[in-house]
Amino acid sequence: KELADPRAASLRQSPHGAAFAELELTIAEKFRELKVPIELRRQNQPELADDAIRNGHGKRAMDSIRDLCAAMQDSLRHELEQRNRAAAAQTLNARLVSASASCLLFLLVALTTIKFRNEKEAAEAANETKSTFLANMSHELRTPLNAIIGYSEMLLEEAEDSGGTALVPDVRKILTAGRHLLELINAVLDLSKIEAGKMELCLESFGVPDLVADVASVIRPQLEKNGNTFEISVDPAVTLMLSDQTKVRQGLFN
């Protein structure tokens, strides 16, 4: 249900909407498969749980996730390169090429590291399956998603600077969808950390009114669609807060 975001209909109208939708379905399929060994372990059937892990389709699902992310990244990089060839500023071209090379190098190193770590963790007990998968998904999806978001931001900036207003709406949809999917992944990872008692907080100072307004702008359309009323009252004395902004935002959304 968390993956079925209300913005999916709008997203599918963008050039890369189908890829994002397929990625969400693949992640959901992986979670459904993950429940089997976990439940067997809870039922004190470790042998069956181990068999479920060895005989599952986890590798195929993760390969599909990697392929989808790589395909979207290649598509965005191709669009960016087309825009670069038409640009007149050589300095901007050098910066974009350098950024894309850095993203690709980081992606390759991260995927290679995850591959060897997965082989080592495969031998661990079945009751660690969920935590292992979530740790893998953190890097397997965050890394290419961050690259996709980075390419989208550069495409958006260049489109706005060069007056390519026709491209702006589609690029914004890609950027918004990528950020939302990354938030979903982070939320699932946080749940796993809470269960393991290893939740960490990243303390920072941020404006409470701005955070509340940002959350309201996202959920207000959903409320109004159902005919609900949404009102906000913030005391003028409330200014800055020292806390984990992401965790506070998740709490407000929930």
Coordinates of N, CA, C and O in Angstrom, one line a residue, residues 86-154:
A86 N 24.2 20.4 -27.6 CA 23.6 21.6 -28.2 C 24.0 22.9 -27.4 O 23.8 24.0 -27.8
A87 N 24.6 22.7 -26.2 CA 25.0 23.8 -25.4 C 26.2 24.5 -25.9 O 27.1 23.9 -26.5
A88 N 26.3 25.8 -25.6 CA 27.5 26.5 -26.1 C 28.6 26.7 -25.1 O 29.7 26.8 -25.4
A89 N 28.2 26.5 -23.8 CA 29.2 26.8 -22.7 C 30.0 25.5 -22.5 O 29.5 24.5 -22.1
Q90 N 31.3 25.6 -22.8 CA 32.2 24.4 -22.6 C 32.4 24.1 -21.1 O 32.6 23.0 -20.7
T91 N 32.4 25.1 -20.3 CA 32.6 24.9 -18.9 C 31.4 24.0 -18.3 O 31.7 23.1 -17.5
L92 N 30.2 24.3 -18.7 CA 29.1 23.6 -18.3 C 29.2 22.1 -18.7 O 28.9 21.2 -18.0
N93 N 29.6 21.9 -20.0 CA 29.8 20.6 -20.5 C 30.7 19.8 -19.7 O 30.5 18.6 -19.4
A94 N 31.9 20.4 -19.4 CA 32.9 19.7 -18.6 C 32.4 19.3 -17.2 O 32.6 18.2 -16.7
R95 N 31.6 20.2 -16.6 CA 31.0 19.9 -15.3 C 30.0 18.7 -15.3 O 30.1 17.9 -14.4
L96 N 29.2 18.7 -16.3 CA 28.2 17.7 -16.4 C 28.8 16.3 -16.7 O 28.4 15.3 -16.2
V97 N 29.8 16.3 -17.6 CA 30.5 15.0 -17.9 C 31.2 14.5 -16.7 O 31.2 13.3 -16.4
S98 N 31.9 15.4 -16.0 CA 32.6 15.0 -14.8 C 31.6 14.4 -13.7 O 31.9 13.4 -13.1
A99 N 30.4 15.1 -13.6 CA 29.4 14.6 -12.6 C 28.9 13.2 -13.0 O 28.7 12.3 -12.2
S100 N 28.6 13.0 -14.3 CA 28.1 11.7 -14.8 C 29.1 10.6 -14.6 O 28.8 9.5 -14.2
A101 N 30.4 10.9 -14.8 CA 31.5 9.9 -14.7 C 31.6 9.6 -13.2 O 31.8 8.4 -12.8
S102 N 31.5 10.6 -12.3 CA 31.6 10.3 -10.9 C 30.5 9.4 -10.4 O 30.7 8.5 -9.6
C103 N 29.2 9.7 -10.9 CA 28.1 8.9 -10.5 C 28.2 7.5 -10.9 O 27.9 6.5 -10.2
L104 N 28.7 7.3 -12.2 CA 28.8 5.9 -12.7 C 29.9 5.2 -11.9 O 29.7 4.0 -11.6
L105 N 31.0 5.8 -11.7 CA 32.1 5.2 -10.9 C 31.6 4.8 -9.5 O 31.9 3.6 -9.1
F106 N 30.9 5.7 -8.9 CA 30.4 5.4 -7.5 C 29.4 4.2 -7.6 O 29.4 3.3 -6.7
L107 N 28.6 4.2 -8.6 CA 27.6 3.1 -8.8 C 28.3 1.8 -8.9 O 27.9 0.8 -8.3
L108 N 29.3 1.7 -9.8 CA 30.0 0.5 -10.0 C 30.7 0.0 -8.8 O 30.6 -1.2 -8.4
V109 N 31.3 0.9 -8.0 CA 32.0 0.5 -6.8 C 31.0 0.0 -5.8 O 31.2 -1.1 -5.1
A110 N 29.9 0.7 -5.6 CA 28.9 0.3 -4.6 C 28.3 -1.1 -5.0 O 28.1 -2.0 -4.1
L111 N 28.0 -1.3 -6.2 CA 27.4 -2.6 -6.6 C 28.4 -3.8 -6.4 O 28.0 -4.9 -6.0
T112 N 29.6 -3.5 -6.7 CA 30.6 -4.5 -6.5 C 30.8 -4.9 -5.1 O 30.9 -6.1 -4.7
T113 N 30.8 -3.8 -4.2 CA 30.9 -4.1 -2.8 C 29.7 -4.8 -2.2 O 29.8 -5.8 -1.4
I114 N 28.5 -4.5 -2.7 CA 27.3 -5.2 -2.3 C 27.3 -6.6 -2.7 O 26.8 -7.5 -2.0
K115 N 27.8 -6.9 -3.9 CA 27.8 -8.3 -4.4 C 28.6 -9.2 -3.4 O 28.1 -10.3 -3.0
F116 N 29.8 -8.8 -3.0 CA 30.6 -9.6 -2.1 C 30.0 -9.7 -0.7 O 30.1 -10.7 -0.1
R117 N 29.4 -8.6 -0.3 CA 28.8 -8.6 1.0 C 27.6 -9.5 1.1 O 27.3 -10.3 2.0
N118 N 26.8 -9.6 0.0 CA 25.7 -10.4 -0.1 C 26.1 -11.9 0.0 O 25.4 -12.7 0.6
E119 N 27.2 -12.2 -0.7 CA 27.6 -13.6 -0.7 C 28.0 -14.1 0.7 O 27.8 -15.2 1.1
K120 N 28.6 -13.2 1.5 CA 29.0 -13.5 2.9 C 27.7 -13.6 3.8 O 27.6 -14.5 4.6
E121 N 26.8 -12.7 3.6 CA 25.6 -12.7 4.5 C 24.6 -13.8 4.2 O 23.8 -14.2 5.0
A122 N 24.8 -14.4 3.0 CA 23.9 -15.5 2.6 C 24.0 -16.7 3.5 O 23.1 -17.6 3.6
A123 N 25.2 -16.9 4.2 CA 25.4 -18.0 5.1 C 24.9 -17.7 6.5 O 25.0 -18.6 7.3
E124 N 24.4 -16.6 6.8 CA 23.9 -16.3 8.1 C 22.6 -16.9 8.4 O 21.9 -17.4 7.5
A125 N 22.1 -16.8 9.7 CA 20.8 -17.4 10.1 C 19.7 -16.8 9.3 O 19.7 -15.6 8.9
A126 N 18.6 -17.6 9.2 CA 17.4 -17.1 8.4 C 16.7 -15.9 9.1 O 16.0 -15.1 8.4
N127 N 16.8 -15.8 10.4 CA 16.1 -14.7 11.1 C 16.8 -13.4 10.8 O 16.2 -12.3 11.2
E128 N 17.9 -13.3 10.1 CA 18.5 -12.1 9.7 C 18.2 -11.7 8.3 O 18.7 -10.8 7.7
T129 N 17.3 -12.5 7.6 CA 17.0 -12.3 6.2 C 16.4 -10.9 5.9 O 16.9 -10.2 5.0
K130 N 15.5 -10.5 6.7 CA 14.9 -9.2 6.5 C 15.9 -8.1 6.6 O 15.9 -7.2 5.7
S131 N 16.6 -8.1 7.7 CA 17.6 -7.0 7.9 C 18.7 -7.0 6.7 O 19.1 -6.0 6.3
T132 N 19.1 -8.2 6.3 CA 20.0 -8.3 5.2 C 19.5 -7.7 3.9 O 20.2 -7.0 3.2
F133 N 18.2 -8.1 3.6 CA 17.6 -7.6 2.4 C 17.5 -6.1 2.4 O 17.8 -5.4 1.4
L134 N 17.1 -5.5 3.6 CA 16.9 -4.1 3.7 C 18.2 -3.4 3.6 O 18.3 -2.3 3.0
A135 N 19.3 -3.9 4.1 CA 20.6 -3.3 4.0 C 21.0 -3.3 2.6 O 21.6 -2.4 2.1
N136 N 20.8 -4.4 1.8 CA 21.1 -4.5 0.4 C 20.3 -3.5 -0.4 O 20.9 -2.8 -1.2
M137 N 19.0 -3.4 -0.1 CA 18.2 -2.5 -0.9 C 18.6 -1.0 -0.7 O 18.5 -0.2 -1.6
S138 N 19.1 -0.8 0.5 CA 19.6 0.6 0.8 C 20.6 1.1 -0.2 O 20.5 2.1 -0.8
H139 N 21.6 0.2 -0.5 CA 22.6 0.6 -1.4 C 22.2 0.3 -2.9 O 22.5 1.1 -3.8
E140 N 21.6 -0.8 -3.1 CA 21.2 -1.2 -4.4 C 20.2 -0.2 -5.1 O 20.3 0.0 -6.3
L141 N 19.4 0.4 -4.3 CA 18.4 1.4 -4.8 C 18.8 2.8 -4.5 O 18.6 3.7 -5.4
R142 N 19.3 3.1 -3.4 CA 19.7 4.5 -3.1 C 20.7 5.0 -4.1 O 20.6 6.1 -4.6
T143 N 21.8 4.2 -4.4 CA 22.8 4.7 -5.3 C 22.3 5.1 -6.7 O 22.5 6.2 -7.1
P144 N 21.6 4.2 -7.4 CA 21.1 4.6 -8.7 C 20.1 5.6 -8.6 O 20.0 6.5 -9.5
L145 N 19.2 5.6 -7.6 CA 18.2 6.6 -7.5 C 18.8 8.0 -7.2 O 18.3 9.0 -7.8
N146 N 19.9 8.1 -6.5 CA 20.6 9.3 -6.3 C 21.1 9.8 -7.6 O 21.1 11.0 -7.9
A147 N 21.7 8.9 -8.4 CA 22.2 9.3 -9.7 C 21.0 9.8 -10.6 O 21.2 10.8 -11.3
I148 N 19.9 9.1 -10.6 CA 18.7 9.6 -11.4 C 18.3 10.9 -10.9 O 18.0 11.8 -11.7
I149 N 18.2 11.1 -9.6 CA 17.8 12.4 -9.1 C 18.8 13.5 -9.5 O 18.4 14.6 -9.9
G150 N 20.1 13.2 -9.4 CA 21.1 14.2 -9.8 C 21.0 14.5 -11.3 O 21.1 15.7 -11.7
Y151 N 20.8 13.5 -12.2 CA 20.7 13.8 -13.6 C 19.4 14.7 -13.8 O 19.4 15.6 -14.7
S152 N 18.3 14.4 -13.1 CA 17.1 15.1 -13.3 C 17.3 16.6 -12.9 O 16.8 17.5 -13.6
E153 N 18.0 16.8 -11.8 CA 18.2 18.2 -11.3 C 19.0 19.0 -12.4 O 18.7 20.1 -12.7
M154 N 20.0 18.3 -13.0 CA 20.8 19.0 -14.0 C 20.0 19.3 -15.2 O 20.1 20.3 -15.8

